[in-house]
PDB file of C-alpha atoms in Angstrom:
ATOM      1  CA  MET A   1      47.239  38.047 112.211  1.00 43.00           C
ATOM      2  CA  THR A   2      45.627  39.898 114.723  1.00 39.00           C
ATOM      3  CA  GLY A   3      44.065  43.025 114.711  1.00 40.00           C
ATOM      4  CA  THR A   4      46.127  43.971 118.093  1.00 40.00           C
ATOM      5  CA  ALA A   5      48.570  46.284 118.238  1.00 41.00           C
ATOM      6  CA  ALA A   6      52.481  44.827 118.363  1.00 43.00           C
ATOM      7  CA  VAL A   7      53.981  46.667 121.797  1.00 43.00           C
ATOM      8  CA  PRO A   8      57.502  47.450 121.312  1.00 45.00           C
ATOM      9  CA  SER A   9      59.651  46.087 124.129  1.00 45.00           C
ATOM     10  CA  PRO A  10      61.569  48.449 126.648  1.00 44.00           C
ATOM     11  CA  SER A  11      65.186  47.632 125.056  1.00 44.00           C
ATOM     12  CA  ALA A  12      64.061  48.642 121.473  1.00 41.00           C
ATOM     13  CA  SER A  13      61.797  51.667 123.186  1.00 40.00           C
ATOM     14  CA  SER A  14      65.035  52.929 125.263  1.00 42.00           C
ATOM     15  CA  SER A  15      67.665  52.469 122.496  1.00 41.00           C
ATOM     16  CA  ARG A  16      65.086  54.851 119.741  1.00 41.00           C
ATOM     17  CA  SER A  17      64.753  57.653 123.333  1.00 48.00           C
ATOM     18  CA  ALA A  18      68.807  57.350 123.542  1.00 66.00           C
ATOM     19  CA  THR A  19      69.078  58.010 119.186  1.00 83.00           C
ATOM     20  CA  PRO A  20      70.786  62.069 119.719  1.00 86.00           C
ATOM     21  CA  PRO A  21      69.044  64.970 117.971  1.00 93.00           C
ATOM     22  CA  THR A  22      69.879  66.021 114.964  1.00 97.00           C
ATOM     23  CA  VAL A  23      72.230  69.662 114.189  1.00 98.00           C
ATOM     24  CA  ALA A  24      71.744  71.303 110.684  1.00 98.00           C
ATOM     25  CA  LEU A  25      74.095  74.638 110.878  1.00 98.00           C
ATOM     26  CA  ALA A  26      73.803  77.510 108.454  1.00 98.00           C
ATOM     27  CA  LEU A  27      76.575  79.383 108.134  1.00 98.00           C
ATOM     28  CA  GLY A  28      75.365  83.585 106.828  1.00 98.00           C
ATOM     29  CA  GLY A  29      77.592  85.869 104.563  1.00 97.00           C
ATOM     30  CA  GLY A  30      79.798  89.122 105.380  1.00 94.00           C
ATOM     31  CA  GLY A  31      83.355  88.904 104.477  1.00 92.00           C
ATOM     32  CA  ALA A  32      85.972  88.957 107.146  1.00 94.00           C
ATOM     33  CA  ARG A  33      83.449  88.862 110.086  1.00 96.00           C
ATOM     34  CA  GLY A  34      83.056  85.424 109.398  1.00 97.00           C
ATOM     35  CA  LEU A  35      85.919  84.561 110.459  1.00 97.00           C
ATOM     36  CA  ALA A  36      83.924  84.054 113.679  1.00 98.00           C
ATOM     37  CA  HIS A  37      82.713  81.047 112.191  1.00 98.00           C
ATOM     38  CA  ILE A  38      85.123  79.416 113.129  1.00 98.00           C
ATOM     39  CA  HIS A  39      84.113  79.130 116.883  1.00 98.00           C
ATOM     40  CA  ILE A  40      81.097  78.117 115.876  1.00 98.00           C
ATOM     41  CA  ILE A  41      82.315  74.964 114.107  1.00 98.00           C
ATOM     42  CA  GLU A  42      85.213  74.633 117.229  1.00 98.00           C
ATOM     43  CA  ALA A  43      82.182  74.656 119.609  1.00 98.00           C
ATOM     44  CA  PHE A  44      80.779  71.575 117.056  1.00 98.00           C
ATOM     45  CA  ASP A  45      83.772  69.489 117.912  1.00 98.00           C
ATOM     46  CA  THR A  46      84.167  69.935 121.517  1.00 97.00           C
ATOM     47  CA  LEU A  47      80.912  68.889 121.766  1.00 96.00           C
ATOM     48  CA  GLY A  48      81.804  66.193 119.637  1.00 96.00           C
ATOM     49  CA  LEU A  49      78.662  66.888 117.078  1.00 96.00           C
ATOM     50  CA  ARG A  50      78.262  66.615 113.245  1.00 97.00           C
ATOM     51  CA  PRO A  51      75.803  68.801 111.413  1.00 98.00           C
ATOM     52  CA  VAL A  52      73.517  66.646 109.202  1.00 98.00           C
ATOM     53  CA  ALA A  53      73.799  69.051 107.017  1.00 98.00           C
ATOM     54  CA  ILE A  54      75.261  72.812 105.889  1.00 98.00           C
ATOM     55  CA  ALA A  55      73.614  75.902 104.088  1.00 98.00           C
ATOM     56  CA  GLY A  56      76.250  78.543 103.745  1.00 98.00           C
ATOM     57  CA  SER A  57      76.411  81.686 101.510  1.00 98.00           C
ATOM     58  CA  SER A  58      79.504  83.939 100.829  1.00 97.00           C
ATOM     59  CA  ILE A  59      82.345  82.915 103.478  1.00 97.00           C
ATOM     60  CA  GLY A  60      79.565  81.076 105.079  1.00 98.00           C
ATOM     61  CA  ALA A  61      80.170  78.571 102.392  1.00 98.00           C
ATOM     62  CA  ILE A  62      83.378  78.560 102.577  1.00 98.00           C
ATOM     63  CA  MET A  63      84.073  78.194 106.142  1.00 98.00           C
ATOM     64  CA  GLY A  64      80.671  75.570 106.065  1.00 98.00           C
ATOM     65  CA  ALA A  65      82.825  73.462 103.105  1.00 98.00           C
ATOM     66  CA  ALA A  66      85.759  73.066 104.681  1.00 98.00           C
ATOM     67  CA  MET A  67      83.511  71.695 107.667  1.00 98.00           C
ATOM     68  CA  ALA A  68      81.963  69.141 105.726  1.00 98.00           C
ATOM     69  CA  ALA A  69      84.954  68.449 104.269  1.00 98.00           C
ATOM     70  CA  GLY A  70      86.112  66.934 107.859  1.00 97.00           C
ATOM     71  CA  LEU A  71      88.138  69.812 109.266  1.00 97.00           C
ATOM     72  CA  SER A  72      88.388  71.234 112.722  1.00 97.00           C
ATOM     73  CA  GLY A  73      87.748  74.290 113.865  1.00 98.00           C
ATOM     74  CA  ALA A  74      91.162  73.993 115.366  1.00 98.00           C
ATOM     75  CA  GLU A  75      92.665  73.149 111.586  1.00 97.00           C
ATOM     76  CA  ILE A  76      91.067  75.616 110.087  1.00 97.00           C
ATOM     77  CA  ARG A  77      92.098  79.107 112.676  1.00 97.00           C
ATOM     78  CA  ASP A  78      95.901  77.461 112.364  1.00 96.00           C
ATOM     79  CA  HIS A  79      95.472  77.431 108.579  1.00 95.00           C
ATOM     80  CA  THR A  80      93.091  81.245 108.348  1.00 96.00           C
ATOM     81  CA  LEU A  81      96.175  82.235 110.614  1.00 95.00           C
ATOM     82  CA  ALA A  82      98.524  81.462 108.910  1.00 93.00           C
ATOM     83  CA  THR A  83      97.376  82.929 105.496  1.00 92.00           C
ATOM     84  CA  VAL A  84      95.256  85.653 105.015  1.00 88.00           C
ATOM     85  CA  GLY A  85      95.955  86.836 108.892  1.00 82.00           C
ATOM     86  CA  ARG A  86      99.573  87.491 107.604  1.00 81.00           C
ATOM     87  CA  ARG A  87     100.423  90.516 105.555  1.00 82.00           C
ATOM     88  CA  ALA A  88     103.534  88.362 103.701  1.00 83.00           C
ATOM     89  CA  GLU A  89     101.641  85.078 102.866  1.00 81.00           C
ATOM     90  CA  VAL A  90      98.679  87.058 101.567  1.00 77.00           C
ATOM     91  CA  LEU A  91     101.259  89.541  99.425  1.00 74.00           C
ATOM     92  CA  ASN A  92     102.881  85.876  98.556  1.00 77.00           C
ATOM     93  CA  ARG A  93      99.829  83.930  97.314  1.00 72.00           C
ATOM     94  CA  ILE A  94      99.109  86.753  95.250  1.00 70.00           C
ATOM     95  CA  TRP A  95     101.783  87.446  93.353  1.00 66.00           C
ATOM     96  CA  SER A  96     101.930  83.470  92.402  1.00 70.00           C
ATOM     97  CA  LEU A  97      98.433  84.140  91.474  1.00 68.00           C
ATOM     98  CA  ARG A  98     100.129  86.632  88.969  1.00 59.00           C
ATOM     99  CA  PRO A  99      99.371  86.451  84.896  1.00 52.00           C
ATOM    100  CA  ALA A 100     102.434  85.056  82.993  1.00 46.00           C
ATOM    101  CA  THR A 101     102.452  88.013  80.597  1.00 43.00           C
ATOM    102  CA  LEU A 102     101.665  91.249  80.075  1.00 38.00           C
ATOM    103  CA  ALA A 103      99.629  90.350  77.875  1.00 44.00           C
ATOM    104  CA  ASP A 104      97.200  88.907  79.649  1.00 42.00           C
ATOM    105  CA  ALA A 105      97.370  91.190  82.378  1.00 36.00           C
ATOM    106  CA  PHE A 106      96.738  93.777  79.686  1.00 36.00           C
ATOM    107  CA  GLY A 107      94.908  92.214  76.821  1.00 40.00           C
ATOM    108  CA  ASN A 108      90.905  93.447  78.288  1.00 43.00           C
ATOM    109  CA  GLY A 109      92.108  96.484  79.597  1.00 39.00           C
ATOM    110  CA  LEU A 110      92.408  96.970  83.795  1.00 34.00           C
ATOM    111  CA  ARG A 111      89.490  97.141  85.112  1.00 38.00           C
ATOM    112  CA  VAL A 112      88.432  97.400  89.176  1.00 37.00           C
ATOM    113  CA  GLY A 113      86.427  94.537  89.969  1.00 46.00           C
ATOM    114  CA  GLN A 114      87.942  91.870  87.949  1.00 55.00           C
ATOM    115  CA  PHE A 115      89.165  89.418  90.202  1.00 70.00           C
ATOM    116  CA  ASN A 116      88.876  85.772  89.909  1.00 84.00           C
ATOM    117  CA  LEU A 117      87.517  84.500  92.985  1.00 89.00           C
ATOM    118  CA  GLU A 118      88.094  81.582  92.025  1.00 91.00           C
ATOM    119  CA  ARG A 119      91.556  81.509  91.588  1.00 88.00           C
ATOM    120  CA  ILE A 120      91.855  83.145  94.478  1.00 89.00           C
ATOM    121  CA  LEU A 121      90.500  80.560  96.600  1.00 93.00           C
ATOM    122  CA  ARG A 122      92.566  77.734  95.247  1.00 90.00           C
ATOM    123  CA  ALA A 123      95.631  79.676  96.851  1.00 87.00           C
ATOM    124  CA  PHE A 124      94.217  80.200 100.090  1.00 90.00           C
ATOM    125  CA  LEU A 125      92.151  76.638 100.947  1.00 93.00           C
ATOM    126  CA  PRO A 126      93.628  74.180 102.506  1.00 91.00           C
ATOM    127  CA  PRO A 127      94.679  71.634 100.907  1.00 88.00           C
ATOM    128  CA  GLY A 128      92.364  68.682 100.522  1.00 87.00           C
ATOM    129  CA  LEU A 129      88.701  69.910  99.946  1.00 96.00           C
ATOM    130  CA  PRO A 130      87.109  67.900  97.270  1.00 97.00           C
ATOM    131  CA  GLU A 131      86.227  68.907  93.654  1.00 97.00           C
ATOM    132  CA  ARG A 132      82.302  68.392  93.591  1.00 98.00           C
ATOM    133  CA  ILE A 133      79.790  69.553  95.787  1.00 98.00           C
ATOM    134  CA  GLU A 134      78.676  65.910  96.199  1.00 98.00           C
ATOM    135  CA  GLU A 135      82.313  64.705  97.482  1.00 98.00           C
ATOM    136  CA  LEU A 136      81.828  66.646 100.525  1.00 98.00           C
ATOM    137  CA  GLU A 137      81.499  64.522 104.266  1.00 98.00           C
ATOM    138  CA  VAL A 138      78.743  66.235 104.978  1.00 98.00           C
ATOM    139  CA  PRO A 139      75.594  67.584 102.842  1.00 98.00           C
ATOM    140  CA  THR A 140      76.549  71.452 101.953  1.00 98.00           C
ATOM    141  CA  LYS A 141      74.205  73.206 100.086  1.00 98.00           C
ATOM    142  CA  ILE A 142      76.193  77.068  98.660  1.00 98.00           C
ATOM    143  CA  VAL A 143      74.065  79.463  97.663  1.00 98.00           C
ATOM    144  CA  THR A 144      74.335  81.525  94.654  1.00 98.00           C
ATOM    145  CA  SER A 145      72.661  84.102  93.695  1.00 98.00           C
ATOM    146  CA  ASP A 146      71.139  84.898  90.083  1.00 98.00           C
ATOM    147  CA  PHE A 147      72.355  88.126  88.274  1.00 97.00           C
ATOM    148  CA  TYR A 148      70.320  88.044  85.514  1.00 98.00           C
ATOM    149  CA  ALA A 149      67.142  85.874  86.918  1.00 97.00           C
ATOM    150  CA  GLN A 150      67.511  87.788  90.213  1.00 96.00           C
ATOM    151  CA  ARG A 151      66.762  85.207  92.537  1.00 97.00           C
ATOM    152  CA  GLU A 152      68.938  83.314  94.631  1.00 97.00           C
ATOM    153  CA  CYS A 153      70.063  79.267  93.482  1.00 98.00           C
ATOM    154  CA  VAL A 154      71.466  76.710  95.872  1.00 98.00           C
ATOM    155  CA  CYS A 155      74.190  74.331  94.488  1.00 98.00           C
ATOM    156  CA  GLU A 156      74.150  71.258  95.934  1.00 98.00           C
ATOM    157  CA  ASP A 157      75.920  69.571  93.575  1.00 98.00           C
ATOM    158  CA  GLY A 158      78.486  70.088  90.886  1.00 97.00           C
ATOM    159  CA  ASP A 159      82.544  71.582  91.124  1.00 98.00           C
ATOM    160  CA  LEU A 160      82.867  72.611  94.475  1.00 98.00           C
ATOM    161  CA  PHE A 161      85.048  75.809  93.801  1.00 97.00           C
ATOM    162  CA  ARG A 162      82.740  77.425  91.325  1.00 97.00           C
ATOM    163  CA  ALA A 163      79.627  77.355  94.120  1.00 98.00           C
ATOM    164  CA  LEU A 164      82.108  79.011  96.659  1.00 98.00           C
ATOM    165  CA  ALA A 165      83.650  81.588  94.208  1.00 96.00           C
ATOM    166  CA  ALA A 166      80.042  81.875  92.652  1.00 97.00           C
ATOM    167  CA  SER A 167      79.066  81.810  96.190  1.00 98.00           C
ATOM    168  CA  ALA A 168      81.475  84.487  97.763  1.00 96.00           C
ATOM    169  CA  ALA A 169      81.256  86.731  94.246  1.00 95.00           C
ATOM    170  CA  LEU A 170      81.240  90.328  95.772  1.00 91.00           C
ATOM    171  CA  PRO A 171      80.546  92.507  92.907  1.00 88.00           C
ATOM    172  CA  ALA A 172      82.310  95.143  92.340  1.00 81.00           C
ATOM    173  CA  VAL A 173      84.905  93.378  93.965  1.00 85.00           C
ATOM    174  CA  PHE A 174      84.990  89.965  92.633  1.00 88.00           C
ATOM    175  CA  MET A 175      84.085  88.647  88.872  1.00 91.00           C
ATOM    176  CA  PRO A 176      81.094  87.311  88.323  1.00 94.00           C
ATOM    177  CA  VAL A 177      80.771  82.912  87.922  1.00 95.00           C
ATOM    178  CA  MET A 178      79.370  81.305  85.013  1.00 96.00           C
ATOM    179  CA  ILE A 179      77.574  77.962  86.711  1.00 97.00           C
ATOM    180  CA  GLU A 180      75.460  75.762  83.707  1.00 95.00           C
ATOM    181  CA  GLY A 181      74.920  79.382  82.032  1.00 96.00           C
ATOM    182  CA  ARG A 182      73.836  81.469  84.372  1.00 97.00           C
ATOM    183  CA  VAL A 183      75.908  84.340  86.029  1.00 97.00           C
ATOM    184  CA  MET A 184      76.013  84.092  89.417  1.00 97.00           C
ATOM    185  CA  ILE A 185      77.047  86.502  91.829  1.00 96.00           C
ATOM    186  CA  ASP A 186      77.739  87.124  96.146  1.00 97.00           C
ATOM    187  CA  GLY A 187      74.969  84.554  97.568  1.00 97.00           C
ATOM    188  CA  GLY A 188      74.570  86.669 100.592  1.00 96.00           C
ATOM    189  CA  LEU A 189      72.706  89.322  98.968  1.00 95.00           C
ATOM    190  CA  SER A 190      69.836  87.072  98.163  1.00 97.00           C
ATOM    191  CA  ASN A 191      69.795  85.312 101.226  1.00 98.00           C
ATOM    192  CA  PRO A 192      72.885  86.326 103.839  1.00 97.00           C
ATOM    193  CA  VAL A 193      71.569  83.692 106.862  1.00 98.00           C
ATOM    194  CA  PRO A 194      69.840  80.535 104.315  1.00 98.00           C
ATOM    195  CA  PHE A 195      68.525  78.409 107.662  1.00 98.00           C
ATOM    196  CA  ASP A 196      65.489  78.700 106.061  1.00 98.00           C
ATOM    197  CA  HIS A 197      67.315  75.375 103.152  1.00 98.00           C
ATOM    198  CA  LEU A 198      67.474  73.379 106.638  1.00 98.00           C
ATOM    199  CA  ARG A 199      64.097  72.929 107.533  1.00 95.00           C
ATOM    200  CA  GLY A 200      63.149  69.473 108.037  1.00 96.00           C
ATOM    201  CA  LEU A 201      65.750  67.779 107.967  1.00 98.00           C
ATOM    202  CA  ALA A 202      67.332  67.881 111.249  1.00 97.00           C
ATOM    203  CA  ASP A 203      66.073  68.771 115.668  1.00 97.00           C
ATOM    204  CA  ILE A 204      67.916  71.358 115.826  1.00 97.00           C
ATOM    205  CA  VAL A 205      68.671  74.376 113.288  1.00 98.00           C
ATOM    206  CA  VAL A 206      71.536  76.689 114.141  1.00 98.00           C
ATOM    207  CA  GLY A 207      71.625  80.613 112.721  1.00 98.00           C
ATOM    208  CA  VAL A 208      74.813  82.255 112.786  1.00 98.00           C
ATOM    209  CA  ASP A 209      74.708  85.762 111.058  1.00 98.00           C
ATOM    210  CA  VAL A 210      77.581  87.675 110.490  1.00 98.00           C
ATOM    211  CA  ILE A 211      76.343  90.878 108.724  1.00 96.00           C
ATOM    212  CA  GLY A 212      77.385  93.163 111.253  1.00 92.00           C
ATOM    213  CA  LYS A 213      75.818  96.813 111.053  1.00 86.00           C
ATOM    214  CA  PRO A 214      78.137 100.276 110.937  1.00 83.00           C
ATOM    215  CA  GLU A 215      79.234 100.962 114.148  1.00 80.00           C
ATOM    216  CA  GLY A 216      81.417 104.608 115.219  1.00 75.00           C
ATOM    217  CA  ASP A 217      79.997 107.910 114.808  1.00 78.00           C
ATOM    218  CA  GLU A 218      76.375 108.588 114.579  1.00 82.00           C
ATOM    219  CA  THR A 219      76.668 111.678 113.263  1.00 83.00           C
ATOM    220  CA  ALA A 220      79.627 111.318 111.184  1.00 85.00           C
ATOM    221  CA  MET A 221      78.694 111.667 107.149  1.00 89.00           C
ATOM    222  CA  PRO A 222      80.102 107.822 105.819  1.00 84.00           C
ATOM    223  CA  ASN A 223      82.458 107.779 102.818  1.00 83.00           C
ATOM    224  CA  ARG A 224      81.807 106.106  99.646  1.00 79.00           C
ATOM    225  CA  ILE A 225      82.993 102.942 100.384  1.00 75.00           C
ATOM    226  CA  ASP A 226      81.691 102.626 104.010  1.00 80.00           C
ATOM    227  CA  SER A 227      78.013 104.054 102.538  1.00 84.00           C
ATOM    228  CA  LEU A 228      77.516 100.820  99.792  1.00 79.00           C
ATOM    229  CA  PHE A 229      79.045  97.920 102.108  1.00 80.00           C
ATOM    230  CA  GLY A 230      76.419  99.777 105.389  1.00 84.00           C
ATOM    231  CA  ALA A 231      73.942  99.855 102.267  1.00 87.00           C
ATOM    232  CA  SER A 232      73.835  96.278 101.913  1.00 87.00           C
ATOM    233  CA  GLN A 233      73.562  95.008 104.888  1.00 90.00           C
ATOM    234  CA  LEU A 234      70.954  97.320 105.997  1.00 92.00           C
ATOM    235  CA  THR A 235      68.949  95.105 102.658  1.00 93.00           C
ATOM    236  CA  MET A 236      70.418  91.955 104.366  1.00 95.00           C
ATOM    237  CA  HIS A 237      69.334  92.502 107.640  1.00 94.00           C
ATOM    238  CA  ALA A 238      65.881  92.803 105.879  1.00 96.00           C
ATOM    239  CA  ILE A 239      65.801  89.810 104.325  1.00 97.00           C
ATOM    240  CA  VAL A 240      66.902  87.902 107.546  1.00 97.00           C
ATOM    241  CA  GLU A 241      64.223  89.224 109.146  1.00 97.00           C
ATOM    242  CA  GLY A 242      61.644  88.780 106.727  1.00 97.00           C
ATOM    243  CA  LYS A 243      63.033  85.147 107.072  1.00 97.00           C
ATOM    244  CA  ARG A 244      62.842  85.002 110.591  1.00 97.00           C
ATOM    245  CA  ALA A 245      59.116  86.002 110.867  1.00 97.00           C
ATOM    246  CA  ALA A 246      57.992  83.483 108.419  1.00 95.00           C
ATOM    247  CA  GLY A 247      60.467  80.565 110.680  1.00 96.00           C
ATOM    248  CA  ALA A 248      63.322  81.509 113.117  1.00 97.00           C
ATOM    249  CA  PRO A 249      65.951  78.515 113.071  1.00 98.00           C
ATOM    250  CA  ASP A 250      65.751  76.810 116.733  1.00 97.00           C
ATOM    251  CA  ILE A 251      69.129  79.180 117.826  1.00 98.00           C
ATOM    252  CA  PHE A 252      70.418  81.784 115.932  1.00 98.00           C
ATOM    253  CA  LEU A 253      73.585  83.767 117.304  1.00 98.00           C
ATOM    254  CA  ARG A 254      75.890  86.843 116.158  1.00 97.00           C
ATOM    255  CA  PRO A 255      79.067  87.461 116.312  1.00 97.00           C
ATOM    256  CA  ASP A 256      79.800  91.124 118.032  1.00 93.00           C
ATOM    257  CA  VAL A 257      81.318  92.050 114.110  1.00 95.00           C
ATOM    258  CA  GLY A 258      80.239  95.574 113.486  1.00 87.00           C
ATOM    259  CA  ARG A 259      83.941  97.153 113.783  1.00 89.00           C
ATOM    260  CA  PHE A 260      84.962  95.635 111.389  1.00 92.00           C
ATOM    261  CA  ARG A 261      85.066  95.673 107.378  1.00 89.00           C
ATOM    262  CA  VAL A 262      84.164  92.576 105.000  1.00 89.00           C
ATOM    263  CA  LEU A 263      88.187  92.914 103.793  1.00 88.00           C
ATOM    264  CA  ASP A 264      89.361  92.926 106.951  1.00 92.00           C
ATOM    265  CA  PHE A 265      91.196  89.288 106.436  1.00 93.00           C
ATOM    266  CA  LEU A 266      93.942  90.810 107.591  1.00 92.00           C
ATOM    267  CA  ARG A 267      92.495  91.610 110.988  1.00 94.00           C
ATOM    268  CA  ALA A 268      92.239  88.261 111.466  1.00 95.00           C
ATOM    269  CA  LYS A 269      93.212  87.349 115.193  1.00 96.00           C
ATOM    270  CA  GLU A 270      91.639  90.162 116.019  1.00 97.00           C
ATOM    271  CA  ILE A 271      88.277  89.288 114.606  1.00 97.00           C
ATOM    272  CA  LEU A 272      88.138  86.321 116.458  1.00 97.00           C
ATOM    273  CA  ALA A 273      90.003  87.761 119.927  1.00 97.00           C
ATOM    274  CA  ALA A 274      86.298  89.564 119.516  1.00 97.00           C
ATOM    275  CA  THR A 275      84.301  87.047 118.921  1.00 97.00           C
ATOM    276  CA  ALA A 276      84.619  84.754 120.654  1.00 97.00           C
ATOM    277  CA  GLY A 277      82.233  84.415 123.653  1.00 97.00           C
ATOM    278  CA  VAL A 278      80.354  83.396 120.216  1.00 98.00           C
ATOM    279  CA  ARG A 279      81.358  79.669 120.730  1.00 98.00           C
ATOM    280  CA  ASP A 280      80.086  79.142 124.794  1.00 98.00           C
ATOM    281  CA  ALA A 281      76.905  81.231 124.082  1.00 98.00           C
ATOM    282  CA  LEU A 282      76.424  78.572 120.998  1.00 98.00           C
ATOM    283  CA  LEU A 283      77.844  75.539 123.461  1.00 98.00           C
ATOM    284  CA  ARG A 284      75.176  76.667 126.362  1.00 97.00           C
ATOM    285  CA  ALA A 285      72.683  76.999 123.609  1.00 97.00           C
ATOM    286  CA  LEU A 286      73.420  73.507 122.019  1.00 96.00           C
ATOM    287  CA  GLU A 287      73.451  71.743 125.547  1.00 94.00           C
ATOM    288  CA  GLU A 288      70.327  73.559 126.662  1.00 94.00           C
ATOM    289  CA  ARG A 289      68.573  72.063 123.756  1.00 92.00           C
ATOM    290  CA  LEU A 290      70.118  69.148 123.675  1.00 89.00           C
ATOM    291  CA  SER A 291      69.190  68.030 127.246  1.00 87.00           C
ATOM    292  CA  ARG A 292      65.549  68.245 126.675  1.00 85.00           C
ATOM    293  CA  PRO A 293      63.245  65.577 126.508  1.00 78.00           C
ATOM    294  CA  GLY A 294      61.753  64.395 123.361  1.00 72.00           C
ATOM    295  CA  ILE A 295      64.255  66.254 121.220  1.00 71.00           C
TER     296      ILE A 295
END
């Protein structure tokens, strides 16, 4: 062989240039506010896009897992409105989780903040989700927080429902979850929008922040619960801004979710109506990025 470089044929060159850019998606935590992620999934469906990787915290991990399992945005919307969006259905499903006996109910005493989220997720999530993270159709990173080590952990394989429960285990509401001998709590407390775990995995990284912020009369004193959630919002915003300063995603969106509270799942229809604009915002941003030459 000589030292002359081979010149690619026009057909090979055009084939490479015709390869569409890849997209990765990070969905953030925020409780019921994260129902706005449904619009994001629907926007991907509209463009016929499938992310090459998904990362999520808390409700973002739950929505991301549903997407990674192959559910469409429309399917997730319909299931959400038919379950958590209906008071009677919520009560029926919660009732199905009741202890079999009074001894089971009160054996360890009646305590606040001890709801088993893994059981709740199994009662409310759509059927057909796999048991293990690695069985999802799209590689997925589920962010949790190690309570004692005071750091974030990322689950990329193992028990799917346990990882989702750990990622969404909001303190004082849900029980912590044990994973590989470690006590895990809400992933949103350590990494609210985990776009940093997608760097280098796709041409375009999309991050969606549903943390929100307190709204209303700014001279009014918040009550104890609002103070608690507002303080966590402040902390999570600081984490997100620090990560954006270190390396922002290509597209970053913040739906208008401030008027809703973390546990406002019964207001699912209102949340979807109020945040519908984020779908068009993402469509415009993706179409603009995808049309750029050389991505």
